[in-house]
Amino acid sequence: MRSGSSVSTAELPIIAVDDRQDPLFTRALEEYFAVTTKHLRTGDLVWSCPLGTVGVEDKGIADLTSSRRNGRLDDELRRLVTSYAVPVLFIRGTVRELDPRYSDWDAYSLENLKFGRQLHGVYVYHTPASLHLAAEGLYRLHLYLSNP
């Protein structure tokens, strides 16, 4: 449970998590959310806020670079933009975690990717790779969007 917190499960915010999502990340989210697992047509995580429905595409750094290279990322994000009021690309990790033998990405490449997605209407939220820190980051994003 969040440090210094004694929030009951009934008081946790509700989040829908795609059933294909990493089960370890889903478990980390359960510390901060009342998780409902189901098959989502678009996105990996979904919740409601005063601005409308938030749709999140969750990408670890290796998946992000691979998805960008093969074109899947832009397809996923186009669907996110047309499906949700608040489309979010949630990035976990840094380019330092990539094996340089297989990737020529650097910090500037990542910043350009993030800026380019924002130009196309996708909000970007970037956290450390740690599942716990990523879950906490998502919770903090949820809090922020709950009181815009």
PDB file of C-alpha atoms in Angstrom:
ATOM      1  CA  MET A   1       0.000   0.000   0.000  1.00  0.00           C
ATOM      2  CA  ARG A   2       1.193   3.577  -0.556  1.00  0.00           C
ATOM      3  CA  SER A   3       3.561   4.662   2.175  1.00  0.00           C
ATOM      4  CA  GLY A   4       1.727   6.050   5.174  1.00  0.00           C
ATOM      5  CA  SER A   5      -1.630   5.176   3.632  1.00  0.00           C
ATOM      6  CA  SER A   6      -4.411   2.960   4.867  1.00  0.00           C
ATOM      7  CA  VAL A   7      -6.837   3.264   1.966  1.00  0.00           C
ATOM      8  CA  SER A   8      -9.331   0.423   1.700  1.00  0.00           C
ATOM      9  CA  THR A   9      -9.759  -1.416  -1.581  1.00  0.00           C
ATOM     10  CA  ALA A  10     -13.242   0.090  -1.922  1.00  0.00           C
ATOM     11  CA  GLU A  11     -11.695   3.594  -1.974  1.00  0.00           C
ATOM     12  CA  LEU A  12      -9.093   2.848  -4.660  1.00  0.00           C
ATOM     13  CA  PRO A  13      -9.697   4.368  -8.086  1.00  0.00           C
ATOM     14  CA  ILE A  14     -10.964   1.945 -10.727  1.00  0.00           C
ATOM     15  CA  ILE A  15      -8.794   1.134 -13.732  1.00  0.00           C
ATOM     16  CA  ALA A  16      -9.426  -1.311 -16.579  1.00  0.00           C
ATOM     17  CA  VAL A  17      -6.323  -3.227 -17.626  1.00  0.00           C
ATOM     18  CA  ASP A  18      -6.069  -5.162 -20.875  1.00  0.00           C
ATOM     19  CA  ASP A  19      -5.896  -8.914 -20.303  1.00  0.00           C
ATOM     20  CA  ARG A  20      -2.749  -9.092 -22.481  1.00  0.00           C
ATOM     21  CA  GLN A  21      -0.878  -6.682 -20.182  1.00  0.00           C
ATOM     22  CA  ASP A  22       2.197  -7.888 -18.286  1.00  0.00           C
ATOM     23  CA  PRO A  23       0.781  -9.647 -15.180  1.00  0.00           C
ATOM     24  CA  LEU A  24       3.640  -8.319 -13.035  1.00  0.00           C
ATOM     25  CA  PHE A  25       2.736  -4.730 -13.937  1.00  0.00           C
ATOM     26  CA  THR A  26      -0.953  -5.485 -13.364  1.00  0.00           C
ATOM     27  CA  ARG A  27      -0.068  -6.763  -9.899  1.00  0.00           C
ATOM     28  CA  ALA A  28       1.961  -3.603  -9.188  1.00  0.00           C
ATOM     29  CA  LEU A  29      -1.053  -1.507 -10.224  1.00  0.00           C
ATOM     30  CA  GLU A  30      -3.214  -3.306  -7.642  1.00  0.00           C
ATOM     31  CA  GLU A  31      -1.377  -1.420  -4.901  1.00  0.00           C
ATOM     32  CA  TYR A  32      -2.827   1.855  -6.237  1.00  0.00           C
ATOM     33  CA  PHE A  33      -5.997   0.890  -8.132  1.00  0.00           C
ATOM     34  CA  ALA A  34      -9.007  -1.387  -8.029  1.00  0.00           C
ATOM     35  CA  VAL A  35      -8.019  -3.302 -11.178  1.00  0.00           C
ATOM     36  CA  THR A  36     -10.550  -4.789 -13.576  1.00  0.00           C
ATOM     37  CA  THR A  37      -8.913  -7.029 -16.165  1.00  0.00           C
ATOM     38  CA  LYS A  38     -10.640  -7.349 -19.534  1.00  0.00           C
ATOM     39  CA  HIS A  39      -9.960  -7.401 -23.243  1.00  0.00           C
ATOM     40  CA  LEU A  40      -9.590  -3.798 -24.432  1.00  0.00           C
ATOM     41  CA  ARG A  41      -9.971  -3.092 -28.143  1.00  0.00           C
ATOM     42  CA  THR A  42      -7.622  -0.111 -27.968  1.00  0.00           C
ATOM     43  CA  GLY A  43      -5.005   0.742 -25.368  1.00  0.00           C
ATOM     44  CA  ASP A  44      -3.633  -1.101 -22.375  1.00  0.00           C
ATOM     45  CA  LEU A  45      -5.172   0.854 -19.486  1.00  0.00           C
ATOM     46  CA  VAL A  46      -8.406   2.865 -19.254  1.00  0.00           C
ATOM     47  CA  TRP A  47     -10.122   4.987 -16.595  1.00  0.00           C
ATOM     48  CA  SER A  48     -12.546   7.893 -16.334  1.00  0.00           C
ATOM     49  CA  CYS A  49     -11.739  11.420 -15.205  1.00  0.00           C
ATOM     50  CA  PRO A  50     -13.501  14.813 -15.364  1.00  0.00           C
ATOM     51  CA  LEU A  51     -11.991  15.396 -18.834  1.00  0.00           C
ATOM     52  CA  GLY A  52     -13.470  12.142 -20.188  1.00  0.00           C
ATOM     53  CA  THR A  53     -12.083   8.661 -20.680  1.00  0.00           C
ATOM     54  CA  VAL A  54      -8.318   8.237 -20.417  1.00  0.00           C
ATOM     55  CA  GLY A  55      -6.765   5.636 -22.715  1.00  0.00           C
ATOM     56  CA  VAL A  56      -3.169   4.618 -22.070  1.00  0.00           C
ATOM     57  CA  GLU A  57      -0.779   2.802 -24.382  1.00  0.00           C
ATOM     58  CA  ASP A  58       1.870   1.311 -22.072  1.00  0.00           C
ATOM     59  CA  LYS A  59       5.339   0.811 -23.554  1.00  0.00           C
ATOM     60  CA  GLY A  60       8.556  -0.410 -22.014  1.00  0.00           C
ATOM     61  CA  ILE A  61      11.521   1.244 -23.729  1.00  0.00           C
ATOM     62  CA  ALA A  62      12.492  -1.842 -25.797  1.00  0.00           C
ATOM     63  CA  ASP A  63       8.884  -2.338 -26.948  1.00  0.00           C
ATOM     64  CA  LEU A  64       8.636   1.380 -27.733  1.00  0.00           C
ATOM     65  CA  THR A  65      11.667   1.385 -30.037  1.00  0.00           C
ATOM     66  CA  SER A  66      10.603  -1.863 -31.712  1.00  0.00           C
ATOM     67  CA  SER A  67       7.018  -0.626 -32.191  1.00  0.00           C
ATOM     68  CA  ARG A  68       8.291   2.631 -33.684  1.00  0.00           C
ATOM     69  CA  ARG A  69      10.581   0.798 -36.074  1.00  0.00           C
ATOM     70  CA  ASN A  70       7.892  -1.566 -37.414  1.00  0.00           C
ATOM     71  CA  GLY A  71       5.115   1.087 -37.561  1.00  0.00           C
ATOM     72  CA  ARG A  72       2.886  -0.509 -34.923  1.00  0.00           C
ATOM     73  CA  LEU A  73       3.294   2.422 -32.496  1.00  0.00           C
ATOM     74  CA  ASP A  74       1.744   4.998 -34.819  1.00  0.00           C
ATOM     75  CA  ASP A  75      -1.172   2.662 -35.615  1.00  0.00           C
ATOM     76  CA  GLU A  76      -1.809   2.081 -31.903  1.00  0.00           C
ATOM     77  CA  LEU A  77      -1.630   5.784 -31.113  1.00  0.00           C
ATOM     78  CA  ARG A  78      -3.951   6.765 -33.996  1.00  0.00           C
ATOM     79  CA  ARG A  79      -6.571   4.379 -32.582  1.00  0.00           C
ATOM     80  CA  LEU A  80      -5.991   5.801 -29.099  1.00  0.00           C
ATOM     81  CA  VAL A  81      -6.571   9.387 -30.316  1.00  0.00           C
ATOM     82  CA  THR A  82      -9.828   8.468 -32.046  1.00  0.00           C
ATOM     83  CA  SER A  83     -11.093   6.356 -29.126  1.00  0.00           C
ATOM     84  CA  TYR A  84     -10.358   8.375 -25.983  1.00  0.00           C
ATOM     85  CA  ALA A  85     -10.723  11.980 -24.796  1.00  0.00           C
ATOM     86  CA  VAL A  86      -7.296  11.811 -23.135  1.00  0.00           C
ATOM     87  CA  PRO A  87      -4.867   9.590 -25.098  1.00  0.00           C
ATOM     88  CA  VAL A  88      -1.632   8.887 -23.219  1.00  0.00           C
ATOM     89  CA  LEU A  89       1.589   7.192 -24.278  1.00  0.00           C
ATOM     90  CA  PHE A  90       3.030   5.813 -21.018  1.00  0.00           C
ATOM     91  CA  ILE A  91       6.762   5.107 -21.405  1.00  0.00           C
ATOM     92  CA  ARG A  92       8.666   2.995 -18.867  1.00  0.00           C
ATOM     93  CA  GLY A  93      12.454   3.095 -18.890  1.00  0.00           C
ATOM     94  CA  THR A  94      15.334   4.969 -20.510  1.00  0.00           C
ATOM     95  CA  VAL A  95      17.442   4.477 -23.624  1.00  0.00           C
ATOM     96  CA  ARG A  96      20.381   3.529 -21.370  1.00  0.00           C
ATOM     97  CA  GLU A  97      18.549   0.246 -20.782  1.00  0.00           C
ATOM     98  CA  LEU A  98      18.722  -0.655 -24.486  1.00  0.00           C
ATOM     99  CA  ASP A  99      21.457  -2.956 -25.734  1.00  0.00           C
ATOM    100  CA  PRO A 100      23.644  -0.767 -28.009  1.00  0.00           C
ATOM    101  CA  ARG A 101      24.335  -3.797 -30.220  1.00  0.00           C
ATOM    102  CA  TYR A 102      20.678  -3.760 -31.308  1.00  0.00           C
ATOM    103  CA  SER A 103      19.655  -0.124 -30.988  1.00  0.00           C
ATOM    104  CA  ASP A 104      21.060   3.203 -32.122  1.00  0.00           C
ATOM    105  CA  TRP A 105      18.574   5.163 -30.000  1.00  0.00           C
ATOM    106  CA  ASP A 106      19.892   7.939 -27.779  1.00  0.00           C
ATOM    107  CA  ALA A 107      18.221  10.437 -25.450  1.00  0.00           C
ATOM    108  CA  TYR A 108      17.567  12.828 -28.358  1.00  0.00           C
ATOM    109  CA  SER A 109      15.849  10.103 -30.365  1.00  0.00           C
ATOM    110  CA  LEU A 110      13.528   9.442 -27.441  1.00  0.00           C
ATOM    111  CA  GLU A 111      12.794  13.146 -26.907  1.00  0.00           C
ATOM    112  CA  ASN A 112      12.017  13.575 -30.614  1.00  0.00           C
ATOM    113  CA  LEU A 113       9.685  10.584 -30.544  1.00  0.00           C
ATOM    114  CA  LYS A 114       7.852  12.004 -27.514  1.00  0.00           C
ATOM    115  CA  PHE A 115       7.600  15.479 -29.065  1.00  0.00           C
ATOM    116  CA  GLY A 116       6.336  14.042 -32.354  1.00  0.00           C
ATOM    117  CA  ARG A 117       3.579  12.074 -30.633  1.00  0.00           C
ATOM    118  CA  GLN A 118       2.524  15.179 -28.678  1.00  0.00           C
ATOM    119  CA  LEU A 119       2.289  17.147 -31.921  1.00  0.00           C
ATOM    120  CA  HIS A 120      -0.251  14.535 -33.032  1.00  0.00           C
ATOM    121  CA  GLY A 121      -2.436  14.861 -29.934  1.00  0.00           C
ATOM    122  CA  VAL A 122      -1.003  12.149 -27.696  1.00  0.00           C
ATOM    123  CA  TYR A 123       0.067  13.129 -24.197  1.00  0.00           C
ATOM    124  CA  VAL A 124       3.306  11.493 -23.071  1.00  0.00           C
ATOM    125  CA  TYR A 125       4.080  10.396 -19.509  1.00  0.00           C
ATOM    126  CA  HIS A 126       7.530   8.930 -18.827  1.00  0.00           C
ATOM    127  CA  THR A 127       8.520   6.923 -15.729  1.00  0.00           C
ATOM    128  CA  PRO A 128      11.413   4.745 -14.582  1.00  0.00           C
ATOM    129  CA  ALA A 129      11.314   1.107 -15.670  1.00  0.00           C
ATOM    130  CA  SER A 130      10.660  -0.210 -12.154  1.00  0.00           C
ATOM    131  CA  LEU A 131       7.167  -1.711 -12.057  1.00  0.00           C
ATOM    132  CA  HIS A 132       6.486  -0.225  -8.632  1.00  0.00           C
ATOM    133  CA  LEU A 133       7.634   3.273  -9.662  1.00  0.00           C
ATOM    134  CA  ALA A 134       5.693   3.030 -12.920  1.00  0.00           C
ATOM    135  CA  ALA A 135       2.530   2.023 -11.035  1.00  0.00           C
ATOM    136  CA  GLU A 136       3.033   4.927  -8.648  1.00  0.00           C
ATOM    137  CA  GLY A 137       3.583   7.262 -11.612  1.00  0.00           C
ATOM    138  CA  LEU A 138       0.347   6.096 -13.188  1.00  0.00           C
ATOM    139  CA  TYR A 139      -1.453   6.682  -9.902  1.00  0.00           C
ATOM    140  CA  ARG A 140      -0.028  10.205  -9.707  1.00  0.00           C
ATOM    141  CA  LEU A 141      -1.174  10.839 -13.276  1.00  0.00           C
ATOM    142  CA  HIS A 142      -4.627   9.599 -12.283  1.00  0.00           C
ATOM    143  CA  LEU A 143      -4.676  12.019  -9.319  1.00  0.00           C
ATOM    144  CA  TYR A 144      -3.585  14.902 -11.523  1.00  0.00           C
ATOM    145  CA  LEU A 145      -6.264  14.207 -14.129  1.00  0.00           C
ATOM    146  CA  SER A 146      -8.900  13.826 -11.409  1.00  0.00           C
ATOM    147  CA  ASN A 147      -8.368  17.491 -10.446  1.00  0.00           C
ATOM    148  CA  PRO A 148      -7.415  19.270 -13.694  1.00  0.00           C
TER     149      PRO A 148
END
